[in-house]
PDB file of C-alpha atoms in Angstrom:
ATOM      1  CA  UNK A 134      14.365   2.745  33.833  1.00 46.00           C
ATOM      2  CA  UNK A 135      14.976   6.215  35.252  1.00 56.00           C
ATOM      3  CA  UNK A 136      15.491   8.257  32.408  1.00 74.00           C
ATOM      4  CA  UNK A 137      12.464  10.774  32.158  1.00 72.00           C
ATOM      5  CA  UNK A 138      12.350  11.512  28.757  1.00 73.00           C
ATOM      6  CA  UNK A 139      11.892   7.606  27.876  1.00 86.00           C
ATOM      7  CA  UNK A 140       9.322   6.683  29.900  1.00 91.00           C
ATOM      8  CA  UNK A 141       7.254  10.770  28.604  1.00 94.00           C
ATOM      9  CA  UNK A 142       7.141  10.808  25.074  1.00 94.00           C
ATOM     10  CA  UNK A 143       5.331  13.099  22.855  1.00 95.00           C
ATOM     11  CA  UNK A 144       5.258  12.272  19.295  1.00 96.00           C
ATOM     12  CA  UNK A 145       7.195  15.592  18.427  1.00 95.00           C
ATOM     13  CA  UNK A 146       9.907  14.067  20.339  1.00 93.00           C
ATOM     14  CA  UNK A 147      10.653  11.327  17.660  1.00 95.00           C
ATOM     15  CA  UNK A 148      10.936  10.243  14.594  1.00 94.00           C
ATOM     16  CA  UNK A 149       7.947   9.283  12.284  1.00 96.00           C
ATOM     17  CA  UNK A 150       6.869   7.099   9.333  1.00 96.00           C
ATOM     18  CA  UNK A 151       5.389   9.260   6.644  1.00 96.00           C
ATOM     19  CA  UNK A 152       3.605   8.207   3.835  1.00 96.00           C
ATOM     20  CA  UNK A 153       1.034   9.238   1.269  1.00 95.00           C
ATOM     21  CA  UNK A 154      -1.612   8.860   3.646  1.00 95.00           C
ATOM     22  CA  UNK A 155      -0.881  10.171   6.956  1.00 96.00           C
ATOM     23  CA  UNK A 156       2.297   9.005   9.385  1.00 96.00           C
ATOM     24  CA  UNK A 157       3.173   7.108  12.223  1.00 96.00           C
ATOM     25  CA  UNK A 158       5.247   8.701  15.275  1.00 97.00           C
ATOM     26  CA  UNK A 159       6.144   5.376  17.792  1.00 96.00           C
ATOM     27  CA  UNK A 160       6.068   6.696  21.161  1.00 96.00           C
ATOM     28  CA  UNK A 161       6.540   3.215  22.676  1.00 96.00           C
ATOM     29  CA  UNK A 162       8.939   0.537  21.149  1.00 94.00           C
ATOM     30  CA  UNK A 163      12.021  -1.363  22.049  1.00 93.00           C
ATOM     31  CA  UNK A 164      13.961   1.127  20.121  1.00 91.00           C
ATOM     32  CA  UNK A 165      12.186   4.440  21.839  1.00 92.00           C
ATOM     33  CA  UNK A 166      12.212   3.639  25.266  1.00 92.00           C
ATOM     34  CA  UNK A 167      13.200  -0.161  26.211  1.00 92.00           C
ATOM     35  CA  UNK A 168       9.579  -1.534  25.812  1.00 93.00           C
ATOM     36  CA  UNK A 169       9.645  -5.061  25.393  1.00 90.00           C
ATOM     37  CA  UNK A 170       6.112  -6.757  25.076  1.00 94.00           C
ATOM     38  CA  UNK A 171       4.439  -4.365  23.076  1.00 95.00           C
ATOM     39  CA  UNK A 172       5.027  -0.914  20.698  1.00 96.00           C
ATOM     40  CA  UNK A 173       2.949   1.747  20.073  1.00 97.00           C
ATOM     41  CA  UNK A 174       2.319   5.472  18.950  1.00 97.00           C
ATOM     42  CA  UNK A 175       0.488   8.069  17.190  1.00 98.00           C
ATOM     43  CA  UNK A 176      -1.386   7.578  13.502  1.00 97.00           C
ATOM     44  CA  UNK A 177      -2.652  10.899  11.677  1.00 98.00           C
ATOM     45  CA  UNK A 178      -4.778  10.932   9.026  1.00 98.00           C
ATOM     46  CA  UNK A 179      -5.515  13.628   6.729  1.00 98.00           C
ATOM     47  CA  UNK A 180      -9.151  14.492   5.962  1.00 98.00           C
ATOM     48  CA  UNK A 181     -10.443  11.617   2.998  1.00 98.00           C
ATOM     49  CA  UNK A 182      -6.287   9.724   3.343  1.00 98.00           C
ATOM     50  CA  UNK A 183      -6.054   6.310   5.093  1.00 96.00           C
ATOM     51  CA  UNK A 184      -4.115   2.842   5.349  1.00 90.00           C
ATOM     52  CA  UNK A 185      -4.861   0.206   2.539  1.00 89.00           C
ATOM     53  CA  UNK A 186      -5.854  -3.484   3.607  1.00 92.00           C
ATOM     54  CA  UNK A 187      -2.800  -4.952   5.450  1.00 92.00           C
ATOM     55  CA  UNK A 188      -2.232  -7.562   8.580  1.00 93.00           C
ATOM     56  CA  UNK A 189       0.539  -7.629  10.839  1.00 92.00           C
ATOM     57  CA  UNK A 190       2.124 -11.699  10.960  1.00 92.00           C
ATOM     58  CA  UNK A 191       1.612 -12.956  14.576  1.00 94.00           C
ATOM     59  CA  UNK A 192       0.666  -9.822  16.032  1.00 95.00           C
ATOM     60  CA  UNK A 193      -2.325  -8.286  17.685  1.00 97.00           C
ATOM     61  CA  UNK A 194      -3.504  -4.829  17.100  1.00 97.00           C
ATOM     62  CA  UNK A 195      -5.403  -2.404  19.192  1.00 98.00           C
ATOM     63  CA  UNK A 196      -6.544   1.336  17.562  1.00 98.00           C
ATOM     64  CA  UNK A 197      -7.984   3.790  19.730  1.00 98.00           C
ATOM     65  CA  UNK A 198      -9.614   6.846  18.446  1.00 98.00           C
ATOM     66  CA  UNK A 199      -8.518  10.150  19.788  1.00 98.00           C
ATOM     67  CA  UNK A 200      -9.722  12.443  17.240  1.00 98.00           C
ATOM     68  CA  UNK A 201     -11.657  12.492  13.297  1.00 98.00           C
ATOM     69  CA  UNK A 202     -14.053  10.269  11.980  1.00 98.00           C
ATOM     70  CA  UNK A 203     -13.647   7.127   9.606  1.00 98.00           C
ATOM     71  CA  UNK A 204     -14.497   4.293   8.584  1.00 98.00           C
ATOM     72  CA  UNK A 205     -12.736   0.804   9.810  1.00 98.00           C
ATOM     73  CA  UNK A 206     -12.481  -2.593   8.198  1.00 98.00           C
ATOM     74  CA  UNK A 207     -11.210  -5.497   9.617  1.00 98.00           C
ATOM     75  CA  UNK A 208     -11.964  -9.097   8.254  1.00 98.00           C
ATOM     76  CA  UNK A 209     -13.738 -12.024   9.943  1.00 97.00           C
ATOM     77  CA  UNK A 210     -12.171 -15.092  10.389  1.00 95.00           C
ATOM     78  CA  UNK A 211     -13.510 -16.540   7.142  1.00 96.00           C
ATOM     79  CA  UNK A 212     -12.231 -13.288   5.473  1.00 95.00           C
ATOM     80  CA  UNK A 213     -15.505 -10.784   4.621  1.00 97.00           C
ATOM     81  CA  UNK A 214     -15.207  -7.577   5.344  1.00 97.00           C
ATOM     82  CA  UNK A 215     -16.934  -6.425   8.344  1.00 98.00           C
ATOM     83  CA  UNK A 216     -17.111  -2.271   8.170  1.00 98.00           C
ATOM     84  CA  UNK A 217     -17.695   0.137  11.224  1.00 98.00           C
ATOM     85  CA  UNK A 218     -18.081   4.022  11.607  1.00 98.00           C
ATOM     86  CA  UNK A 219     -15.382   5.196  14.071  1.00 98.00           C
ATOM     87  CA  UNK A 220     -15.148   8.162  16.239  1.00 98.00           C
ATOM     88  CA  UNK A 221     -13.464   9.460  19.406  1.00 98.00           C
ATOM     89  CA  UNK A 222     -13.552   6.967  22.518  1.00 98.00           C
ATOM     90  CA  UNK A 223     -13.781   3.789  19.583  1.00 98.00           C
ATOM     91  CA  UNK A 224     -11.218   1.166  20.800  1.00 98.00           C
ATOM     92  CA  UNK A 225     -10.911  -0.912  17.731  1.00 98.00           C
ATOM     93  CA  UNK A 226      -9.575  -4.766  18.331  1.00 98.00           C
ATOM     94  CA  UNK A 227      -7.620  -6.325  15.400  1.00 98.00           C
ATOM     95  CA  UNK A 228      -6.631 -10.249  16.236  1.00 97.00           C
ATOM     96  CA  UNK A 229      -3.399 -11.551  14.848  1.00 96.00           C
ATOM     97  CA  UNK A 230      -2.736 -11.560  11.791  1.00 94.00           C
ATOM     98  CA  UNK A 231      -6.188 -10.130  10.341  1.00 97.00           C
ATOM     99  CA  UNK A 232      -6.549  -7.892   7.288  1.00 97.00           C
ATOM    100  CA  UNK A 233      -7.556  -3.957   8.387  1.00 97.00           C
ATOM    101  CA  UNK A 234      -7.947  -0.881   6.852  1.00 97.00           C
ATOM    102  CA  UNK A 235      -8.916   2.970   8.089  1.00 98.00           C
ATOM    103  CA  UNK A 236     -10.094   5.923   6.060  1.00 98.00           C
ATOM    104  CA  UNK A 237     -10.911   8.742   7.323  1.00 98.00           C
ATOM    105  CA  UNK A 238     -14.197   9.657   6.214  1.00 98.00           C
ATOM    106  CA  UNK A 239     -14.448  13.464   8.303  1.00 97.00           C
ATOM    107  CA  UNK A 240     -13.219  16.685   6.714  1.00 97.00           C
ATOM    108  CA  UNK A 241     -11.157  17.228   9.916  1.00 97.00           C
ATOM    109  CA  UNK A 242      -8.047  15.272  10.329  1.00 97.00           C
ATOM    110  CA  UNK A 243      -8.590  11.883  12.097  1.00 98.00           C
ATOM    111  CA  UNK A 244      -5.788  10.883  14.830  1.00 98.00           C
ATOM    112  CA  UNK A 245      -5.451   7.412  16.168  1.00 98.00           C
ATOM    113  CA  UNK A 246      -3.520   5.605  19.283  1.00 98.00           C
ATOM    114  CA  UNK A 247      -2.398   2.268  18.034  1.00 97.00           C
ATOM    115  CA  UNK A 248      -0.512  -0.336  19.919  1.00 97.00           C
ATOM    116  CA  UNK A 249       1.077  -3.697  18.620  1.00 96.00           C
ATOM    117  CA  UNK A 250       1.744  -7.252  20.753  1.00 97.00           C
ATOM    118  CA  UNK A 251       4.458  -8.406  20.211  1.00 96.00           C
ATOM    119  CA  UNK A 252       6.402  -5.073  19.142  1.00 93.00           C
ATOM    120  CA  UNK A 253       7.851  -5.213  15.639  1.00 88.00           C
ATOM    121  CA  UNK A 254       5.301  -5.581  12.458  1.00 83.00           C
ATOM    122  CA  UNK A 255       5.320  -1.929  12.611  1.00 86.00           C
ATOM    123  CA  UNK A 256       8.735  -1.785  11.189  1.00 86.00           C
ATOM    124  CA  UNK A 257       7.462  -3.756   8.142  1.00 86.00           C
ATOM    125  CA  UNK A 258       6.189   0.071   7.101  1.00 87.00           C
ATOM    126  CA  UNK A 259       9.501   0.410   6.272  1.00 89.00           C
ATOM    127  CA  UNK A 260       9.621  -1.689   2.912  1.00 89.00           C
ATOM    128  CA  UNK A 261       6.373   0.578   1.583  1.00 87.00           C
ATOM    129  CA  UNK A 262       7.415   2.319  -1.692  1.00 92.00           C
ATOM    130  CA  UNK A 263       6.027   5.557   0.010  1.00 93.00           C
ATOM    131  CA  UNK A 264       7.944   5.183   3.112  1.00 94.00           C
ATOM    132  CA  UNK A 265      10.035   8.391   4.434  1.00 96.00           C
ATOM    133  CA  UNK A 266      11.488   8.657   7.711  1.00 94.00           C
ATOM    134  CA  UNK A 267      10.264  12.146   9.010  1.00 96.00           C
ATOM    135  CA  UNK A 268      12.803  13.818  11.624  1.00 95.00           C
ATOM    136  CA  UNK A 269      11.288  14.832  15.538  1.00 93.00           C
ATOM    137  CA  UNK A 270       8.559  17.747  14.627  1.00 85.00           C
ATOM    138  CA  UNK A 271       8.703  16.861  11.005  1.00 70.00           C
ATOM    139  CA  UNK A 272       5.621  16.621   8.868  1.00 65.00           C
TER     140      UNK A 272
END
């Protein structure tokens, strides 16, 4: 892959999964830029807004924390709950198929780096009632 502006991508440059609470820009993902073992992109989350308990079927997920504070949840294997406080530098490990949830507990806006193996459960966002496909730079 040669083209430049596939393989540099700023989450302005695309277009991005808005809901209620927050949106999703994908940076990386088959459909972006080719990527074919993974996808991935930017999550903002307004101050006190966050992502209900959901899993992605048969994939893994990893968050990283760029910016904001929250709270995570991400269930054990038996199914409880286990909670963390999250802040910049947190990598966050979902395994496949486990039940996860952020809120952003901070009164700034929280922004998160999230990347799924195999690409693809991401585009399950799609079916939420609140779903809106944002244009590049929208909000």
């Amino acid at each position: 892959m040669a083209d430049k502006s596939k393989m540099f991508v700023y989450p302005k440059d695309v277009s991005a999964f808005g809901f209620d609470w927050g949106k999703l820009a994908l940076t990386v993902a088959p459909e972006v830029n080719g990527a074919a073992r993974f996808s991935g992109g930017v999550v903002d989350l307004p101050s006190g807004k966050g992502h209900t308990r959901h899993n992605h079927p048969g994939a893994e997920e990893i968050i990283f924390v760029i910016s904001g504070h929250g709270e995570q949840m991400i269930e054990d294997e038996t199914g409880n709950p286990v909670v963390a406080k999250v802040g910049p530098g947190c990598t966050i490990y979902v395994p496949e198929s486990r039940f996860h949830s952020t809120l952003n507990t901070g009164d700034q806006p929280m922004q998160l780096f999230v990347v799924y193996s195999p690409a693809g459960p991401e585009l399950a966002l799609r079916e939420l009632p609140d779903f809106r496909l944002l244009p590049p730079g929208g909000n």
